[in-house]
PDB file of C-alpha atoms in Angstrom:
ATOM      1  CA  UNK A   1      59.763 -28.712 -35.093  1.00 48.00           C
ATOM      2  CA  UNK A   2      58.332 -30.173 -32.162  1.00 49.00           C
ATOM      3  CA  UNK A   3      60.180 -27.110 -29.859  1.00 53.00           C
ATOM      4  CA  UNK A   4      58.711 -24.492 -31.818  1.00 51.00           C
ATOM      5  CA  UNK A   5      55.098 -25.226 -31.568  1.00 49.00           C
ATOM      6  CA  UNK A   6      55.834 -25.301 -27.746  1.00 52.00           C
ATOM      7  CA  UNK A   7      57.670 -21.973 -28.321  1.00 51.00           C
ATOM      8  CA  UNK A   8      54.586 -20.566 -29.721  1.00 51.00           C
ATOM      9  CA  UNK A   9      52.362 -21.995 -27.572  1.00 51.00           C
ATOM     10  CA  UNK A  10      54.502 -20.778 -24.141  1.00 55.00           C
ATOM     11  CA  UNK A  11      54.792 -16.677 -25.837  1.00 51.00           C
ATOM     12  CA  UNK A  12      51.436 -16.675 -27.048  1.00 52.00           C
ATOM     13  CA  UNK A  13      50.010 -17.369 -22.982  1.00 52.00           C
ATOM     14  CA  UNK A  14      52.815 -15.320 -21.812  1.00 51.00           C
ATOM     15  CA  UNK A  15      51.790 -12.353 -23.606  1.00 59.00           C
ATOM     16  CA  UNK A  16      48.469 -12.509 -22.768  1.00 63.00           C
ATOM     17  CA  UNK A  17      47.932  -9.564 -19.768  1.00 77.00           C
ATOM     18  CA  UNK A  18      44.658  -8.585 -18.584  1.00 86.00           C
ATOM     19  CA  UNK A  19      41.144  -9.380 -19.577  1.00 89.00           C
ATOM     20  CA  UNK A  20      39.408  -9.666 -22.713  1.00 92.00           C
ATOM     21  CA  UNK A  21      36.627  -7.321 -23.750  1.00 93.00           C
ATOM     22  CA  UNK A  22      33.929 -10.369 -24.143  1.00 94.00           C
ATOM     23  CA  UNK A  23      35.294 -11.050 -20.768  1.00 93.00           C
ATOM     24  CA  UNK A  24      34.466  -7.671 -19.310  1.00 94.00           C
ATOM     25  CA  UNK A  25      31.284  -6.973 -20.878  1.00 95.00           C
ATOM     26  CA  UNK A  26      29.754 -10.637 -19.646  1.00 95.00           C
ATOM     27  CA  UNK A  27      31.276  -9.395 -15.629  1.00 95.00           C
ATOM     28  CA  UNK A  28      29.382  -6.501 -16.559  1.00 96.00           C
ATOM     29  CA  UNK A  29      26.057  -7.958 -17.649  1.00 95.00           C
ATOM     30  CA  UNK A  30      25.907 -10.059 -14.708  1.00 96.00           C
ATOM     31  CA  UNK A  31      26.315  -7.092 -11.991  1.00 96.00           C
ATOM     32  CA  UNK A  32      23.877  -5.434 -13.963  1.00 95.00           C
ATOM     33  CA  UNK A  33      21.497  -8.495 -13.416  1.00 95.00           C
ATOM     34  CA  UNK A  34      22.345  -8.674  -9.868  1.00 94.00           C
ATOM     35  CA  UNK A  35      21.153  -4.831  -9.177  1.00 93.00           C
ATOM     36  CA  UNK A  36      18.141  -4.827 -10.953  1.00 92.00           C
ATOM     37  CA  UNK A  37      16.839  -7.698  -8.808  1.00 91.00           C
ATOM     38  CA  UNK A  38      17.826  -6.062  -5.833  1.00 89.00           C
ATOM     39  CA  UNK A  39      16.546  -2.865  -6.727  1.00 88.00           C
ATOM     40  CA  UNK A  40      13.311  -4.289  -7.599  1.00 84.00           C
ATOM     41  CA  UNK A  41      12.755  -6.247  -4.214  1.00 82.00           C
ATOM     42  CA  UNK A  42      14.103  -2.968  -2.262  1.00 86.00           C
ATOM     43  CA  UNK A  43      11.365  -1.091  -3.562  1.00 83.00           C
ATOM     44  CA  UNK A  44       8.960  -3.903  -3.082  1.00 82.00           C
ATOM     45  CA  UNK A  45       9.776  -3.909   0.270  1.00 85.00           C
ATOM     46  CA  UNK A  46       9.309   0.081   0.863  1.00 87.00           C
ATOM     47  CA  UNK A  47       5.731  -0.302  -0.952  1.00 84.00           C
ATOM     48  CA  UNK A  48       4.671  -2.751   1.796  1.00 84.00           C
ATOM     49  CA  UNK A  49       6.251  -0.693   4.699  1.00 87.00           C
ATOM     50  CA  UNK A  50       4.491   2.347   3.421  1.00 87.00           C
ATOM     51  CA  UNK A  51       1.078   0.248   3.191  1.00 84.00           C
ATOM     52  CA  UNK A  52       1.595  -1.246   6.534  1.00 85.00           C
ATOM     53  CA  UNK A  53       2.049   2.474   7.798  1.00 90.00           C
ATOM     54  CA  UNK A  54      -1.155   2.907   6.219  1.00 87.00           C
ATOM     55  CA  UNK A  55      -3.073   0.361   7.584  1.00 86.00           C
ATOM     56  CA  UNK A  56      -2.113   1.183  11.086  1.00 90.00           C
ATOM     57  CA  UNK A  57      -3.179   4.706  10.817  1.00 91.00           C
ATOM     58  CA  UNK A  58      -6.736   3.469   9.727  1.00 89.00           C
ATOM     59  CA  UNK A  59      -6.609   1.685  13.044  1.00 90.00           C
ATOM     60  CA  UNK A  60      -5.531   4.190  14.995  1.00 93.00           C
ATOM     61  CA  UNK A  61      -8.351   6.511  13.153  1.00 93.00           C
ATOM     62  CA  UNK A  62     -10.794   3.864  14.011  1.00 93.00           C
ATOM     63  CA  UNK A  63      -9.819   4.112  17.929  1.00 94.00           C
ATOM     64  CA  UNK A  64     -10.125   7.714  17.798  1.00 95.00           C
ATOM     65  CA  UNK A  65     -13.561   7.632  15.727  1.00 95.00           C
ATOM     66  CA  UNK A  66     -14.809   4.776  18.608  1.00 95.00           C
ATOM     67  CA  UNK A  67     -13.433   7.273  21.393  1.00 95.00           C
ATOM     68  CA  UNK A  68     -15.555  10.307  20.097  1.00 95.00           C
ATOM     69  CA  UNK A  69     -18.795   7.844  19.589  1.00 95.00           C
ATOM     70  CA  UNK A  70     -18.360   6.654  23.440  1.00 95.00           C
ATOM     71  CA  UNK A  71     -17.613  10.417  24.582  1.00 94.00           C
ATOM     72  CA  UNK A  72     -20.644  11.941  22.013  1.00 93.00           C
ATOM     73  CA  UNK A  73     -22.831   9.181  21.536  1.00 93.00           C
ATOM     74  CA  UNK A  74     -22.713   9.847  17.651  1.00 93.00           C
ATOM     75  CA  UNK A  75     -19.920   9.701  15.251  1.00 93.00           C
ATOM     76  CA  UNK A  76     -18.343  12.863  13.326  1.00 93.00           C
ATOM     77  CA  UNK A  77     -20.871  13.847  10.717  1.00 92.00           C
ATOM     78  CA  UNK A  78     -19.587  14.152   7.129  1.00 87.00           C
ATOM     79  CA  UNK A  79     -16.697  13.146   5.135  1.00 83.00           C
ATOM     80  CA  UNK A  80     -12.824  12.910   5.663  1.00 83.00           C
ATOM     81  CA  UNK A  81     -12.666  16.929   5.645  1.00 84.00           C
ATOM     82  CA  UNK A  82     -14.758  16.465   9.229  1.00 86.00           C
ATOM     83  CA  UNK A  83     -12.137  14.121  10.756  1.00 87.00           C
ATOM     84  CA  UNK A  84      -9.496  16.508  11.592  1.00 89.00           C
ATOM     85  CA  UNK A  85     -11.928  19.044  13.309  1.00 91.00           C
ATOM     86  CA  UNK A  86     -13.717  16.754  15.104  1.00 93.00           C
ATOM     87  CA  UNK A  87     -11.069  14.698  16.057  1.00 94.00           C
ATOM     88  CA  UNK A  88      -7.844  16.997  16.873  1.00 92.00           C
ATOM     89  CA  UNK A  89      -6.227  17.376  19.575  1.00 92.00           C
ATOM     90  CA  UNK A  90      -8.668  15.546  21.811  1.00 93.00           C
ATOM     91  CA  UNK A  91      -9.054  12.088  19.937  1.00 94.00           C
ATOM     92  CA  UNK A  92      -6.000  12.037  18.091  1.00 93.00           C
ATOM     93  CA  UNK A  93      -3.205  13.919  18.060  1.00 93.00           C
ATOM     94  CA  UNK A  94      -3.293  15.170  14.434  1.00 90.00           C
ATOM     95  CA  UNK A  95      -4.948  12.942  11.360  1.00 89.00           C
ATOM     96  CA  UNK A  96      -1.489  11.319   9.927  1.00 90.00           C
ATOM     97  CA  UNK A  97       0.303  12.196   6.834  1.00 89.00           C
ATOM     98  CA  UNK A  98       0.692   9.639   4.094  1.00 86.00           C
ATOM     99  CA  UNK A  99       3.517   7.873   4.448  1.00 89.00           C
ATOM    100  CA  UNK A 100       5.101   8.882   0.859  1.00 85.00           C
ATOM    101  CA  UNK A 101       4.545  12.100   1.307  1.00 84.00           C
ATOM    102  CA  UNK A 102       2.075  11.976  -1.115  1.00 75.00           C
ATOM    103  CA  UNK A 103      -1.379  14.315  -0.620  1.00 68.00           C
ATOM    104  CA  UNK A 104      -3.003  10.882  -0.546  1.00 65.00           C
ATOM    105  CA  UNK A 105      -6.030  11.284   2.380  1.00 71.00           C
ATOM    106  CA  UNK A 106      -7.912   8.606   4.326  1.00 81.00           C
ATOM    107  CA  UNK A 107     -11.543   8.627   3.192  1.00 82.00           C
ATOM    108  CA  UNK A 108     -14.338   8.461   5.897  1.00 85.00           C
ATOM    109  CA  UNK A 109     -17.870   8.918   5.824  1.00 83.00           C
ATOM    110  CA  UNK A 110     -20.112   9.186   8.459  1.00 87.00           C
ATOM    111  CA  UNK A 111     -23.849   6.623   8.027  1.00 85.00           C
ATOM    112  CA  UNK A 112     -26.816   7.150   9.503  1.00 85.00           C
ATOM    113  CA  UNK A 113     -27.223   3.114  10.360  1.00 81.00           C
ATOM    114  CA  UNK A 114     -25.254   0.487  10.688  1.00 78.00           C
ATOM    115  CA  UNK A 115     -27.819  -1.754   8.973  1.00 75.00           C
ATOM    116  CA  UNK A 116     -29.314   0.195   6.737  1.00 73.00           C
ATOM    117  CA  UNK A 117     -26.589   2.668   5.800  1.00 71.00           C
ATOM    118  CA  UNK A 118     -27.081   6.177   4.537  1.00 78.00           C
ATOM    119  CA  UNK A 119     -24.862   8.779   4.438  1.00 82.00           C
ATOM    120  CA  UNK A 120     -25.028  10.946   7.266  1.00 86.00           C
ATOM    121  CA  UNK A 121     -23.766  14.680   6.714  1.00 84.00           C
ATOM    122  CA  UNK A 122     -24.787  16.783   9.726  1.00 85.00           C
ATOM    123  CA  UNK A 123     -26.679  16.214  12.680  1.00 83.00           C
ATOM    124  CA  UNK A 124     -25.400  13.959  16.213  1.00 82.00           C
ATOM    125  CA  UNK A 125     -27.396  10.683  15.009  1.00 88.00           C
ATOM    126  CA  UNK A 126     -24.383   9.232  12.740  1.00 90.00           C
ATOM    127  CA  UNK A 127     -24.128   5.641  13.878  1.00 91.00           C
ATOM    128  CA  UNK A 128     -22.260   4.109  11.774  1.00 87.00           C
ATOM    129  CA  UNK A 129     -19.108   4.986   9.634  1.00 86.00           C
ATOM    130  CA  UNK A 130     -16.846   3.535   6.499  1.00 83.00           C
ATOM    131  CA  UNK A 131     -13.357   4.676   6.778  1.00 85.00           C
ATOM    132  CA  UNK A 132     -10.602   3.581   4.074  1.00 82.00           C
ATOM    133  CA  UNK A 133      -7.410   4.344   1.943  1.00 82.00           C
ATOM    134  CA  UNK A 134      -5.965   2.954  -1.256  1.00 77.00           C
ATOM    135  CA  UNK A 135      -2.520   1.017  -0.621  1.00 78.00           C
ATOM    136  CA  UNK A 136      -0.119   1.218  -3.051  1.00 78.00           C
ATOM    137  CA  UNK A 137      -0.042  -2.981  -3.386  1.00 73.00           C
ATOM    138  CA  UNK A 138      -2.754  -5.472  -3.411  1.00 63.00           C
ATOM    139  CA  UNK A 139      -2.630  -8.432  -2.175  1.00 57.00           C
ATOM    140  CA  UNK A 140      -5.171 -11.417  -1.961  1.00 53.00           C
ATOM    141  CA  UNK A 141      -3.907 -12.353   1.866  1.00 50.00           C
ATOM    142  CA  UNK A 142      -3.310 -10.583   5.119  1.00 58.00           C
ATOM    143  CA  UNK A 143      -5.190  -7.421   5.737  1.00 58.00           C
ATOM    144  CA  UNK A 144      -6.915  -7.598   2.553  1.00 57.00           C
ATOM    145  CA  UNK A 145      -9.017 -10.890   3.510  1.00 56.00           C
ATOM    146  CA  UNK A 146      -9.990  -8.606   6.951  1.00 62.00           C
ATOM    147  CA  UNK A 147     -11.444  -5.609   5.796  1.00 66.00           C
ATOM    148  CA  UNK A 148     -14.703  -4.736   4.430  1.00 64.00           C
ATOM    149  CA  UNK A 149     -14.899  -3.968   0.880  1.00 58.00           C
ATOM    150  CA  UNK A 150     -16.583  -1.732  -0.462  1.00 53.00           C
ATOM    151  CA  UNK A 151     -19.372  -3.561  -2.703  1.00 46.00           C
ATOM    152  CA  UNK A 152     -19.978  -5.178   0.609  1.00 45.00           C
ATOM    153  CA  UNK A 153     -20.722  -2.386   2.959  1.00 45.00           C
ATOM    154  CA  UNK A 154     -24.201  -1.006   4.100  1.00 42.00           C
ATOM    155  CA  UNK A 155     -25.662   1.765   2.170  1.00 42.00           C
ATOM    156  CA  UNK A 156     -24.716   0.399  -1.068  1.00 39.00           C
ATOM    157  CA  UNK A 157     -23.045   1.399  -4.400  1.00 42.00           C
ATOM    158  CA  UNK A 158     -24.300   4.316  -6.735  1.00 42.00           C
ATOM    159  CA  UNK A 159     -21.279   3.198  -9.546  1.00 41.00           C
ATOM    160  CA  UNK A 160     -18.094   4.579  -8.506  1.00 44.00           C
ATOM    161  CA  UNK A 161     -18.655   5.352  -4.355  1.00 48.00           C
ATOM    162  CA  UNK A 162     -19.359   3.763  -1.472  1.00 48.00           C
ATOM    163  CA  UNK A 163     -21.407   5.937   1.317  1.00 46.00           C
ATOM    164  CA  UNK A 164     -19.272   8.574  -0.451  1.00 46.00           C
ATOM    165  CA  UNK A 165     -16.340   6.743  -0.681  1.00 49.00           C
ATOM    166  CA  UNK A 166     -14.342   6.294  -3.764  1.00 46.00           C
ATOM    167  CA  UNK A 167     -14.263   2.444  -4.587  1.00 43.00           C
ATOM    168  CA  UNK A 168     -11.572   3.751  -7.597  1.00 39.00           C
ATOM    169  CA  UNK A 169      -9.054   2.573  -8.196  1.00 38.00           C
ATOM    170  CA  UNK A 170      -8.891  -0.707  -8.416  1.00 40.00           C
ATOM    171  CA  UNK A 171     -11.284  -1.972  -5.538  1.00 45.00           C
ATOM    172  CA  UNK A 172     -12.410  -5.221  -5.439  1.00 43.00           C
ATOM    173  CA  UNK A 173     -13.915  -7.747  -3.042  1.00 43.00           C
ATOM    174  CA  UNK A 174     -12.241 -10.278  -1.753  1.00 39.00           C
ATOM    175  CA  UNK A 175     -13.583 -13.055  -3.284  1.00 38.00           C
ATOM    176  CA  UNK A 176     -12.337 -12.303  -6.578  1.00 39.00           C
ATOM    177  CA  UNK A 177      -9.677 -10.041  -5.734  1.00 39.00           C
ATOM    178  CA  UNK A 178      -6.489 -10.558  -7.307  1.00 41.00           C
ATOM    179  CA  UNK A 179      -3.077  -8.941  -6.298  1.00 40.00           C
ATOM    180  CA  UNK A 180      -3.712  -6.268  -9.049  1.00 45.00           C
ATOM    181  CA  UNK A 181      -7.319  -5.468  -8.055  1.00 48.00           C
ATOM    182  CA  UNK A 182      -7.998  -5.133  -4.206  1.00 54.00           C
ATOM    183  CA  UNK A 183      -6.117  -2.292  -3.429  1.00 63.00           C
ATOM    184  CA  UNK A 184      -8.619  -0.561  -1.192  1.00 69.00           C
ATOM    185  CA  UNK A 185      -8.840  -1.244   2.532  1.00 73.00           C
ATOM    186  CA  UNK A 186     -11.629  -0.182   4.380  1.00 73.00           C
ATOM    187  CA  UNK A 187     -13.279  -0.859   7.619  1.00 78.00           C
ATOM    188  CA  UNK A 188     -16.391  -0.264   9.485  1.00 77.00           C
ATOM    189  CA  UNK A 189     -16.697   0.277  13.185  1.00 81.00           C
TER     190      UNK A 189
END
């Protein structure tokens, strides 16, 4: 008796080959897991590189717009369709693209003051300017805590602009910015 309970014991293992289907599916679940995570922080990681792209063409805008004012005495009059004639080829080799090849533009408008703001459309006696772009993250840290905001910058509000600029979507000041809010990041000269 005892030898055939070992029997069955020995050719039930021994006929076992290969996995089970529970087996399979949990192997499966779990590399399914393990993707999605990666995925996710992969394009995490491309949002930021885009917005750092971003911010460092708003710098490089700024140097160009502080090049024309020493050369002119006067920044370019108008809005963001202004920049590329005033600026290219002599301040800047071309206004860049956005960097998901979106039709996404860098806003800029010219002010008459940099105290008193004021939009300032035509003329050589623009001052002052507020140049920005929407990043595709916020963030509550970093270059967020080092720009301007818009509810903060000279010339005031009239509900959804700023000088001209759009403070939508999602633009808020740092103070009570969260991650979800501050998305705009804007300097002045």
């Amino acid at each position: 008796m005892f030898s055939i309970i070992i029997h069955i014991m020995t050719s039930t293992k021994s006929n076992r080959a290969g996995f089970t289907l529970i087996e399979l599916v949990v192997v499966a679940a779990i590399i399914a897991i393990l993707a999605s995570i990666v995925l996710s922080a992969l394009s995490t990681s491309r949002q930021r590189a885009r917005d750092s792209k971003r911010a460092q063409s708003v710098y490089q805008l700024k140097n160009a717009l502080q090049i024309y004012f020493s050369t002119n005495g006067s920044f370019p009059a108008g809005d963001e369709t202004a920049l590329s004639a005033a600026l290219v080829p002599i301040y800047i080799n071309g206004i860049p693209p956005d960097p998901s090849g979106g039709s996404a533009t860098y806003q800029y408008q010219a002010l008459s003051s940099p105290t008193t703001g004021g939009v300032c459309n035509s003329g050589n006696n623009c001052q002052s300017y507020h140049l920005g772009v929407t990043f595709e993250q916020g963030a509550n840290s970093g270059a967020f805590l080092t720009d301007v905001d818009g509810e903060n910058v000279v010339g005031r509000t009239n509900g959804t602009t700023v000088d001209g600029i759009s403070t939508q979507p999602n633009c808020g000041s740092d103070g009570a910015a969260t991650a979800t809010t501050d998305r705009c990041y804007d300097v002045l000269p």
